[in-house]
Amino acid sequence: MATQFPDDFKCPISLEIMSDPVILSSGHTFDRVSIQRWLDSGHRTCPITKLPLPDQPSLIPNHALRSLISNFTHTPLPKSQSNYANPNPHTLISILTSKSSPLHSKLDSLSQLAELSKRDSTSRRKLTESGAVSAVLNCLNFDSNDFTLQEKALSLLLNLSLDDDNKVGIVAEGAIGRVVTALRVGSPDCRAIAATIITSLAVVEVNKATIGDYPLAIKSLVWLLQNGLERAVDVLSILAKCKEGREEMMRVKGCVGVLVGMIKNGSSRAVQCSLFTLNFLCCYGEEICVEARREGVLEMCMRLVEDDNDNEKLRRNANNLIQTLSGNPSMR
């Protein structure tokens, strides 16, 4: 019967269809009974790669493969004996960094790491200290079409970035380059997650200049905003506070026009952020002021202030921009 099923469903040791597939730290999957028997015999190498294993190797349930086998055979597999609630982060990370790890193993590892990262700040800090950021960046290869892998990796990176203690370290490890690439060539979901990551990282002052000065970062955000991703204007409103971000926005052709378009047609949040960003640009660039006036921004702001609008922050941003365009700059 086993020969009727895909080879990936068979345990490399027993050559039988796996009933409880688990992942070894080498990245390869085995049936639990077979690999446990191998380990109990004293072996401390992977049966396939022959690479050494830890003294106490962890066996991580391969839920993705279990599901595939179950669906293919139409037979529910027995419940895994492993404690999924307490996976070994080091093992999961090693699976991500191993060149021999199959895609389904990496996807499963990312899912488990994401669950760990949602627990609390202590868990996120431990994951970062264990090398999770480097492992995640290793998965962000946009030369391939593994969109699910990219989205899962970006989601985990976003979770890790939630704590201020992690933000500087994530940027220091070179995350901005991969995230900007995701903004430019990723799937729509990847682009949305990437924009949120940059927003999270830019909250820390020291990161603003790095992001604002990064090649194509601002240009990519303006392009995303032009193509309907309003989340990008949140990032621009943060980066407008730093010199590098403002200077790059002033160099990007069409930036003012895109912000004006958001003021005209965006959501309340997008209008608020666009007004804030444009005010900063106008305060530091007379040419931007001239362009904004030519686009009719002063009149738009006056209407926003006069409208019966309950959004006090939006009204305040509109009023600040009126003051700036009238020659009394304000960045409150």
mmCIF file of C-alpha atoms in Angstrom:
data_model
loop_
_atom_site.group_PDB
_atom_site.id
_atom_site.type_symbol
_atom_site.label_atom_id
_atom_site.label_comp_id
_atom_site.label_asym_id
_atom_site.label_seq_id
_atom_site.Cartn_x
_atom_site.Cartn_y
_atom_site.Cartn_z
ATOM 1 C CA MET A 1 0.000 0.000 0.000
ATOM 2 C CA ALA A 2 2.840 2.395 0.851
ATOM 3 C CA THR A 3 4.097 2.430 -2.739
ATOM 4 C CA GLN A 4 0.827 4.068 -3.842
ATOM 5 C CA PHE A 5 1.608 7.255 -1.887
ATOM 6 C CA PRO A 6 4.096 10.100 -2.484
ATOM 7 C CA ASP A 7 7.638 9.345 -1.307
ATOM 8 C CA ASP A 8 7.523 12.337 1.058
ATOM 9 C CA PHE A 9 4.857 10.489 3.058
ATOM 10 C CA LYS A 10 7.265 7.619 3.776
ATOM 11 C CA CYS A 11 9.682 7.502 6.685
ATOM 12 C CA PRO A 12 13.295 7.439 5.369
ATOM 13 C CA ILE A 13 14.093 4.731 7.915
ATOM 14 C CA SER A 14 11.139 2.318 7.741
ATOM 15 C CA LEU A 15 9.997 3.288 4.201
ATOM 16 C CA GLU A 16 6.422 3.041 5.530
ATOM 17 C CA ILE A 17 3.759 5.772 5.513
ATOM 18 C CA MET A 18 4.346 7.922 8.592
ATOM 19 C CA SER A 19 1.685 7.971 11.292
ATOM 20 C CA ASP A 20 3.380 10.545 13.521
ATOM 21 C CA PRO A 21 5.889 12.571 11.438
ATOM 22 C CA VAL A 22 8.409 14.598 13.443
ATOM 23 C CA ILE A 23 11.227 16.926 12.410
ATOM 24 C CA LEU A 24 14.793 16.374 13.568
ATOM 25 C CA SER A 25 17.127 19.368 14.068
ATOM 26 C CA SER A 26 18.747 18.478 10.730
ATOM 27 C CA GLY A 27 15.483 19.548 9.085
ATOM 28 C CA HIS A 28 14.501 16.059 7.923
ATOM 29 C CA THR A 29 11.259 14.341 8.868
ATOM 30 C CA PHE A 30 10.888 10.798 10.216
ATOM 31 C CA ASP A 31 8.158 8.703 11.747
ATOM 32 C CA ARG A 32 8.399 9.145 15.514
ATOM 33 C CA VAL A 33 8.670 5.435 16.292
ATOM 34 C CA SER A 34 11.492 4.912 13.792
ATOM 35 C CA ILE A 35 13.645 7.900 14.748
ATOM 36 C CA GLN A 36 13.102 7.264 18.458
ATOM 37 C CA ARG A 37 14.317 3.690 17.967
ATOM 38 C CA TRP A 38 17.378 5.066 16.127
ATOM 39 C CA LEU A 39 18.150 7.450 18.990
ATOM 40 C CA ASP A 40 17.497 4.851 21.673
ATOM 41 C CA SER A 41 20.125 2.686 19.976
ATOM 42 C CA GLY A 42 22.719 5.328 20.838
ATOM 43 C CA HIS A 43 22.988 7.107 17.498
ATOM 44 C CA ARG A 44 23.634 10.846 17.694
ATOM 45 C CA THR A 45 23.750 11.651 13.995
ATOM 46 C CA CYS A 46 21.003 12.332 11.468
ATOM 47 C CA PRO A 47 20.261 9.126 9.523
ATOM 48 C CA ILE A 48 20.253 11.120 6.261
ATOM 49 C CA THR A 49 22.880 13.870 6.566
ATOM 50 C CA LYS A 50 25.101 12.002 9.081
ATOM 51 C CA LEU A 51 25.605 15.335 10.832
ATOM 52 C CA PRO A 52 25.923 15.283 14.647
ATOM 53 C CA LEU A 53 22.860 15.873 16.805
ATOM 54 C CA PRO A 54 22.525 17.341 20.323
ATOM 55 C CA ASP A 55 22.831 14.967 23.253
ATOM 56 C CA GLN A 56 19.070 15.213 23.757
ATOM 57 C CA PRO A 57 17.601 15.742 20.271
ATOM 58 C CA SER A 58 14.174 17.351 20.082
ATOM 59 C CA LEU A 59 11.468 15.856 17.884
ATOM 60 C CA ILE A 60 9.134 18.568 16.566
ATOM 61 C CA PRO A 61 5.724 17.475 15.252
ATOM 62 C CA ASN A 62 5.386 18.102 11.513
ATOM 63 C CA HIS A 63 1.740 19.169 11.554
ATOM 64 C CA ALA A 64 1.715 20.273 7.922
ATOM 65 C CA LEU A 65 2.822 16.860 6.697
ATOM 66 C CA ARG A 66 0.486 15.073 9.112
ATOM 67 C CA SER A 67 -2.403 17.005 7.623
ATOM 68 C CA LEU A 68 -1.341 16.174 4.071
ATOM 69 C CA ILE A 69 -1.065 12.472 4.845
ATOM 70 C CA SER A 70 -4.394 12.461 6.655
ATOM 71 C CA ASN A 71 -6.161 14.230 3.777
ATOM 72 C CA PHE A 72 -4.547 11.970 1.190
ATOM 73 C CA THR A 73 -5.383 8.762 2.960
ATOM 74 C CA HIS A 74 -8.743 9.986 4.330
ATOM 75 C CA THR A 75 -7.644 8.456 7.632
ATOM 76 C CA PRO A 76 -7.273 10.508 10.821
ATOM 77 C CA LEU A 77 -3.776 10.009 12.230
ATOM 78 C CA PRO A 78 -3.269 9.367 15.936
ATOM 79 C CA LYS A 79 -2.617 12.373 18.112
ATOM 80 C CA SER A 80 1.038 13.325 18.325
ATOM 81 C CA GLN A 81 2.784 12.287 21.528
ATOM 82 C CA SER A 82 4.958 15.407 21.580
ATOM 83 C CA ASN A 83 4.310 18.428 23.762
ATOM 84 C CA TYR A 84 3.569 20.979 21.037
ATOM 85 C CA ALA A 85 2.928 23.654 23.646
ATOM 86 C CA ASN A 86 6.631 23.682 24.565
ATOM 87 C CA PRO A 87 8.692 23.387 21.376
ATOM 88 C CA ASN A 88 12.444 23.895 21.498
ATOM 89 C CA PRO A 89 13.227 27.292 19.901
ATOM 90 C CA HIS A 90 16.806 26.306 19.080
ATOM 91 C CA THR A 91 15.600 23.287 17.133
ATOM 92 C CA LEU A 92 13.014 25.329 15.258
ATOM 93 C CA ILE A 93 15.593 27.994 14.400
ATOM 94 C CA SER A 94 18.103 25.400 13.202
ATOM 95 C CA ILE A 95 15.462 24.045 10.825
ATOM 96 C CA LEU A 96 15.064 27.515 9.311
ATOM 97 C CA THR A 97 18.798 27.963 8.802
ATOM 98 C CA SER A 98 19.496 24.493 7.426
ATOM 99 C CA LYS A 99 19.842 24.402 3.627
ATOM 100 C CA SER A 100 18.558 20.839 3.607
ATOM 101 C CA SER A 101 15.276 21.625 5.402
ATOM 102 C CA PRO A 102 12.251 21.071 3.133
ATOM 103 C CA LEU A 103 9.731 23.872 2.692
ATOM 104 C CA HIS A 104 7.000 22.243 4.778
ATOM 105 C CA SER A 105 9.425 21.913 7.711
ATOM 106 C CA LYS A 106 10.302 25.612 7.541
ATOM 107 C CA LEU A 107 6.643 26.593 7.369
ATOM 108 C CA ASP A 108 5.843 24.502 10.415
ATOM 109 C CA SER A 109 8.820 25.928 12.323
ATOM 110 C CA LEU A 110 7.763 29.496 11.518
ATOM 111 C CA SER A 111 4.238 28.749 12.737
ATOM 112 C CA GLN A 112 5.525 27.397 16.040
ATOM 113 C CA LEU A 113 7.962 30.275 16.520
ATOM 114 C CA ALA A 114 5.142 32.727 15.792
ATOM 115 C CA GLU A 115 3.058 31.144 18.549
ATOM 116 C CA LEU A 116 5.988 31.472 20.944
ATOM 117 C CA SER A 117 6.473 35.110 19.970
ATOM 118 C CA LYS A 118 2.866 35.923 20.868
ATOM 119 C CA ARG A 119 3.205 34.799 24.486
ATOM 120 C CA ASP A 120 4.974 37.764 26.099
ATOM 121 C CA SER A 121 7.966 40.085 25.833
ATOM 122 C CA THR A 122 10.194 37.611 27.656
ATOM 123 C CA SER A 123 9.520 34.956 25.021
ATOM 124 C CA ARG A 124 10.228 37.440 22.221
ATOM 125 C CA ARG A 125 13.496 38.506 23.839
ATOM 126 C CA LYS A 126 14.621 34.889 24.243
ATOM 127 C CA LEU A 127 13.808 34.148 20.615
ATOM 128 C CA THR A 128 15.821 37.162 19.495
ATOM 129 C CA GLU A 129 18.768 36.134 21.673
ATOM 130 C CA SER A 130 18.558 32.632 20.182
ATOM 131 C CA GLY A 131 19.124 33.951 16.647
ATOM 132 C CA ALA A 132 15.526 34.075 15.434
ATOM 133 C CA VAL A 133 15.988 37.346 13.523
ATOM 134 C CA SER A 134 18.871 36.010 11.440
ATOM 135 C CA ALA A 135 16.913 32.804 10.766
ATOM 136 C CA VAL A 136 13.847 34.768 9.671
ATOM 137 C CA LEU A 137 15.881 36.971 7.330
ATOM 138 C CA ASN A 138 17.324 33.777 5.851
ATOM 139 C CA CYS A 139 13.766 32.856 4.788
ATOM 140 C CA LEU A 140 13.156 36.175 3.028
ATOM 141 C CA ASN A 141 14.508 35.248 -0.374
ATOM 142 C CA PHE A 142 12.437 37.179 -2.901
ATOM 143 C CA ASP A 143 14.101 35.495 -5.866
ATOM 144 C CA SER A 144 11.698 32.609 -5.250
ATOM 145 C CA ASN A 145 7.906 32.498 -5.331
ATOM 146 C CA ASP A 146 7.446 31.017 -1.861
ATOM 147 C CA PHE A 147 4.926 33.687 -0.864
ATOM 148 C CA THR A 148 3.600 31.717 2.097
ATOM 149 C CA LEU A 149 7.113 31.321 3.506
ATOM 150 C CA GLN A 150 7.800 35.027 3.018
ATOM 151 C CA GLU A 151 4.534 36.068 4.663
ATOM 152 C CA LYS A 152 5.081 33.789 7.658
ATOM 153 C CA ALA A 153 8.657 35.029 8.058
ATOM 154 C CA LEU A 154 7.574 38.686 7.911
ATOM 155 C CA SER A 155 4.762 38.032 10.407
ATOM 156 C CA LEU A 156 7.249 36.534 12.861
ATOM 157 C CA LEU A 157 9.625 39.472 12.337
ATOM 158 C CA LEU A 158 6.730 41.841 13.069
ATOM 159 C CA ASN A 159 5.972 40.020 16.327
ATOM 160 C CA LEU A 160 9.639 40.207 17.370
ATOM 161 C CA SER A 161 9.697 43.945 16.627
ATOM 162 C CA LEU A 162 6.901 44.718 19.096
ATOM 163 C CA ASP A 163 9.328 45.188 21.995
ATOM 164 C CA ASP A 164 11.533 48.288 22.077
ATOM 165 C CA ASP A 165 14.467 46.208 23.332
ATOM 166 C CA ASN A 166 14.417 44.253 20.063
ATOM 167 C CA LYS A 167 13.917 47.107 17.592
ATOM 168 C CA VAL A 168 17.499 48.402 17.415
ATOM 169 C CA GLY A 169 18.943 44.892 17.241
ATOM 170 C CA ILE A 170 16.619 43.921 14.388
ATOM 171 C CA VAL A 171 17.767 46.919 12.349
ATOM 172 C CA ALA A 172 21.406 46.211 13.244
ATOM 173 C CA GLU A 173 21.067 42.703 11.813
ATOM 174 C CA GLY A 174 20.182 44.146 8.402
ATOM 175 C CA ALA A 175 16.423 43.673 8.463
ATOM 176 C CA ILE A 176 15.651 46.949 6.686
ATOM 177 C CA GLY A 177 17.069 45.773 3.371
ATOM 178 C CA ARG A 178 14.883 42.665 3.324
ATOM 179 C CA VAL A 179 11.810 44.563 4.483
ATOM 180 C CA VAL A 180 12.259 47.244 1.795
ATOM 181 C CA THR A 181 12.596 44.477 -0.795
ATOM 182 C CA ALA A 182 9.305 43.074 0.487
ATOM 183 C CA LEU A 183 7.740 46.525 0.002
ATOM 184 C CA ARG A 184 8.921 46.566 -3.602
ATOM 185 C CA VAL A 185 8.454 43.031 -4.909
ATOM 186 C CA GLY A 186 6.498 41.074 -2.297
ATOM 187 C CA SER A 187 2.922 39.872 -2.533
ATOM 188 C CA PRO A 188 0.195 42.337 -1.442
ATOM 189 C CA ASP A 189 0.095 40.696 1.991
ATOM 190 C CA CYS A 190 3.892 40.850 2.255
ATOM 191 C CA ARG A 191 3.858 44.553 1.408
ATOM 192 C CA ALA A 192 1.244 45.313 4.045
ATOM 193 C CA ILE A 193 3.173 43.398 6.738
ATOM 194 C CA ALA A 194 6.455 45.022 5.657
ATOM 195 C CA ALA A 195 4.949 48.507 5.973
ATOM 196 C CA THR A 196 3.759 47.643 9.481
ATOM 197 C CA ILE A 197 7.230 46.340 10.410
ATOM 198 C CA ILE A 198 8.846 49.609 9.337
ATOM 199 C CA THR A 199 6.263 51.522 11.362
ATOM 200 C CA SER A 200 7.117 49.436 14.402
ATOM 201 C CA LEU A 201 10.889 49.775 13.984
ATOM 202 C CA ALA A 202 10.745 53.518 13.302
ATOM 203 C CA VAL A 203 9.195 54.211 16.703
ATOM 204 C CA VAL A 204 12.732 54.104 18.157
ATOM 205 C CA GLU A 205 14.488 57.383 17.390
ATOM 206 C CA VAL A 206 17.829 55.883 16.393
ATOM 207 C CA ASN A 207 16.134 53.750 13.717
ATOM 208 C CA LYS A 208 14.375 56.655 11.982
ATOM 209 C CA ALA A 209 17.512 57.974 10.284
ATOM 210 C CA THR A 210 18.581 54.495 9.180
ATOM 211 C CA ILE A 211 15.204 53.796 7.582
ATOM 212 C CA GLY A 212 14.761 57.295 6.136
ATOM 213 C CA ASP A 213 18.184 57.188 4.512
ATOM 214 C CA TYR A 214 17.887 53.631 3.190
ATOM 215 C CA PRO A 215 17.910 53.437 -0.636
ATOM 216 C CA LEU A 216 14.410 53.075 -2.119
ATOM 217 C CA ALA A 217 12.667 52.935 1.282
ATOM 218 C CA ILE A 218 10.785 56.244 0.936
ATOM 219 C CA LYS A 219 10.276 55.786 -2.792
ATOM 220 C CA SER A 220 8.732 52.353 -2.196
ATOM 221 C CA LEU A 221 6.404 53.716 0.495
ATOM 222 C CA VAL A 222 5.239 56.544 -1.768
ATOM 223 C CA TRP A 223 4.646 54.036 -4.554
ATOM 224 C CA LEU A 224 2.607 51.817 -2.214
ATOM 225 C CA LEU A 225 0.559 54.799 -1.103
ATOM 226 C CA GLN A 226 -0.038 55.717 -4.725
ATOM 227 C CA ASN A 227 -1.284 52.190 -5.330
ATOM 228 C CA GLY A 228 -3.780 52.150 -2.498
ATOM 229 C CA LEU A 229 -1.889 50.847 0.540
ATOM 230 C CA GLU A 230 -2.848 53.504 3.084
ATOM 231 C CA ARG A 231 -0.686 51.862 5.754
ATOM 232 C CA ALA A 232 2.319 53.405 4.012
ATOM 233 C CA VAL A 233 1.330 56.932 5.048
ATOM 234 C CA ASP A 234 1.619 55.944 8.722
ATOM 235 C CA VAL A 235 5.277 55.138 8.080
ATOM 236 C CA LEU A 236 5.860 58.386 6.181
ATOM 237 C CA SER A 237 4.362 60.401 9.052
ATOM 238 C CA ILE A 238 6.914 58.831 11.415
ATOM 239 C CA LEU A 239 9.890 59.224 9.063
ATOM 240 C CA ALA A 240 8.986 62.868 8.369
ATOM 241 C CA LYS A 241 10.196 63.649 11.883
ATOM 242 C CA CYS A 242 13.812 62.909 10.961
ATOM 243 C CA LYS A 243 16.075 64.906 8.630
ATOM 244 C CA GLU A 244 16.976 61.913 6.460
ATOM 245 C CA GLY A 245 13.355 60.937 5.943
ATOM 246 C CA ARG A 246 12.244 64.461 5.040
ATOM 247 C CA GLU A 247 15.095 65.022 2.611
ATOM 248 C CA GLU A 248 14.396 61.757 0.831
ATOM 249 C CA MET A 249 10.661 62.530 0.566
ATOM 250 C CA MET A 250 11.484 65.904 -0.964
ATOM 251 C CA ARG A 251 13.571 64.150 -3.596
ATOM 252 C CA VAL A 252 10.872 61.623 -4.526
ATOM 253 C CA LYS A 253 8.947 62.902 -7.523
ATOM 254 C CA GLY A 254 5.200 63.001 -6.933
ATOM 255 C CA CYS A 255 5.369 62.619 -3.148
ATOM 256 C CA VAL A 256 3.382 65.814 -2.485
ATOM 257 C CA GLY A 257 0.780 64.850 -5.072
ATOM 258 C CA VAL A 258 0.277 61.455 -3.458
ATOM 259 C CA LEU A 259 -0.159 63.038 -0.012
ATOM 260 C CA VAL A 260 -2.652 65.524 -1.445
ATOM 261 C CA GLY A 261 -4.552 62.638 -3.011
ATOM 262 C CA MET A 262 -4.786 61.018 0.421
ATOM 263 C CA ILE A 263 -6.115 64.248 1.930
ATOM 264 C CA LYS A 264 -8.810 64.309 -0.754
ATOM 265 C CA ASN A 265 -9.834 60.657 -0.795
ATOM 266 C CA GLY A 266 -8.212 58.769 2.071
ATOM 267 C CA SER A 267 -9.684 57.380 5.251
ATOM 268 C CA SER A 268 -9.783 59.599 8.333
ATOM 269 C CA ARG A 269 -6.551 58.036 9.579
ATOM 270 C CA ALA A 270 -4.828 58.486 6.194
ATOM 271 C CA VAL A 271 -5.932 62.142 5.994
ATOM 272 C CA GLN A 272 -4.615 62.792 9.483
ATOM 273 C CA CYS A 273 -1.202 61.226 8.725
ATOM 274 C CA SER A 274 -0.965 62.954 5.332
ATOM 275 C CA LEU A 275 -1.611 66.370 6.901
ATOM 276 C CA PHE A 276 1.007 65.693 9.564
ATOM 277 C CA THR A 277 3.610 64.553 7.015
ATOM 278 C CA LEU A 278 2.960 67.430 4.639
ATOM 279 C CA ASN A 279 3.237 69.939 7.484
ATOM 280 C CA PHE A 280 6.715 68.683 8.359
ATOM 281 C CA LEU A 281 7.807 68.791 4.722
ATOM 282 C CA CYS A 282 6.464 72.321 4.285
ATOM 283 C CA CYS A 283 8.205 73.516 7.451
ATOM 284 C CA TYR A 284 11.570 72.468 6.053
ATOM 285 C CA GLY A 285 11.102 73.159 2.340
ATOM 286 C CA GLU A 286 9.772 76.309 0.720
ATOM 287 C CA GLU A 287 9.433 74.517 -2.618
ATOM 288 C CA ILE A 288 7.119 72.001 -0.976
ATOM 289 C CA CYS A 289 5.029 74.891 0.399
ATOM 290 C CA VAL A 290 4.718 76.381 -3.075
ATOM 291 C CA GLU A 291 3.675 73.034 -4.538
ATOM 292 C CA ALA A 292 1.175 72.409 -1.723
ATOM 293 C CA ARG A 293 -0.421 75.811 -2.214
ATOM 294 C CA ARG A 294 -0.598 75.193 -5.949
ATOM 295 C CA GLU A 295 -2.375 71.897 -5.266
ATOM 296 C CA GLY A 296 -5.011 73.733 -3.216
ATOM 297 C CA VAL A 297 -3.973 72.263 0.143
ATOM 298 C CA LEU A 298 -4.700 75.486 2.025
ATOM 299 C CA GLU A 299 -8.323 75.468 0.901
ATOM 300 C CA MET A 300 -8.665 71.757 1.713
ATOM 301 C CA CYS A 301 -7.362 72.345 5.234
ATOM 302 C CA MET A 302 -9.745 75.234 5.799
ATOM 303 C CA ARG A 303 -12.686 73.031 4.807
ATOM 304 C CA LEU A 304 -11.495 70.300 7.178
ATOM 305 C CA VAL A 305 -11.288 72.789 10.060
ATOM 306 C CA GLU A 306 -14.715 74.233 9.280
ATOM 307 C CA ASP A 307 -16.410 70.840 8.800
ATOM 308 C CA ASP A 308 -18.393 69.324 11.652
ATOM 309 C CA ASN A 309 -15.683 66.746 12.346
ATOM 310 C CA ASP A 310 -15.315 64.933 15.666
ATOM 311 C CA ASN A 311 -11.703 63.932 14.922
ATOM 312 C CA GLU A 312 -9.847 66.506 17.014
ATOM 313 C CA LYS A 313 -6.406 65.300 15.953
ATOM 314 C CA LEU A 314 -7.315 65.624 12.268
ATOM 315 C CA ARG A 315 -8.619 69.164 12.824
ATOM 316 C CA ARG A 316 -5.469 70.088 14.756
ATOM 317 C CA ASN A 317 -3.198 68.744 12.001
ATOM 318 C CA ALA A 318 -5.201 70.657 9.390
ATOM 319 C CA ASN A 319 -4.938 73.852 11.439
ATOM 320 C CA ASN A 320 -1.166 73.383 11.905
ATOM 321 C CA LEU A 321 -0.743 73.024 8.150
ATOM 322 C CA ILE A 322 -2.811 76.177 7.586
ATOM 323 C CA GLN A 323 -0.446 78.054 9.903
ATOM 324 C CA THR A 324 2.586 76.705 8.061
ATOM 325 C CA LEU A 325 1.239 77.535 4.603
ATOM 326 C CA SER A 326 0.276 81.002 5.866
ATOM 327 C CA GLY A 327 3.828 81.661 7.053
ATOM 328 C CA ASN A 328 3.515 80.678 10.719
ATOM 329 C CA PRO A 329 5.001 77.147 10.835
ATOM 330 C CA SER A 330 3.851 74.767 13.527
ATOM 331 C CA MET A 331 4.852 71.149 14.129
ATOM 332 C CA ARG A 332 2.873 70.455 17.257
#
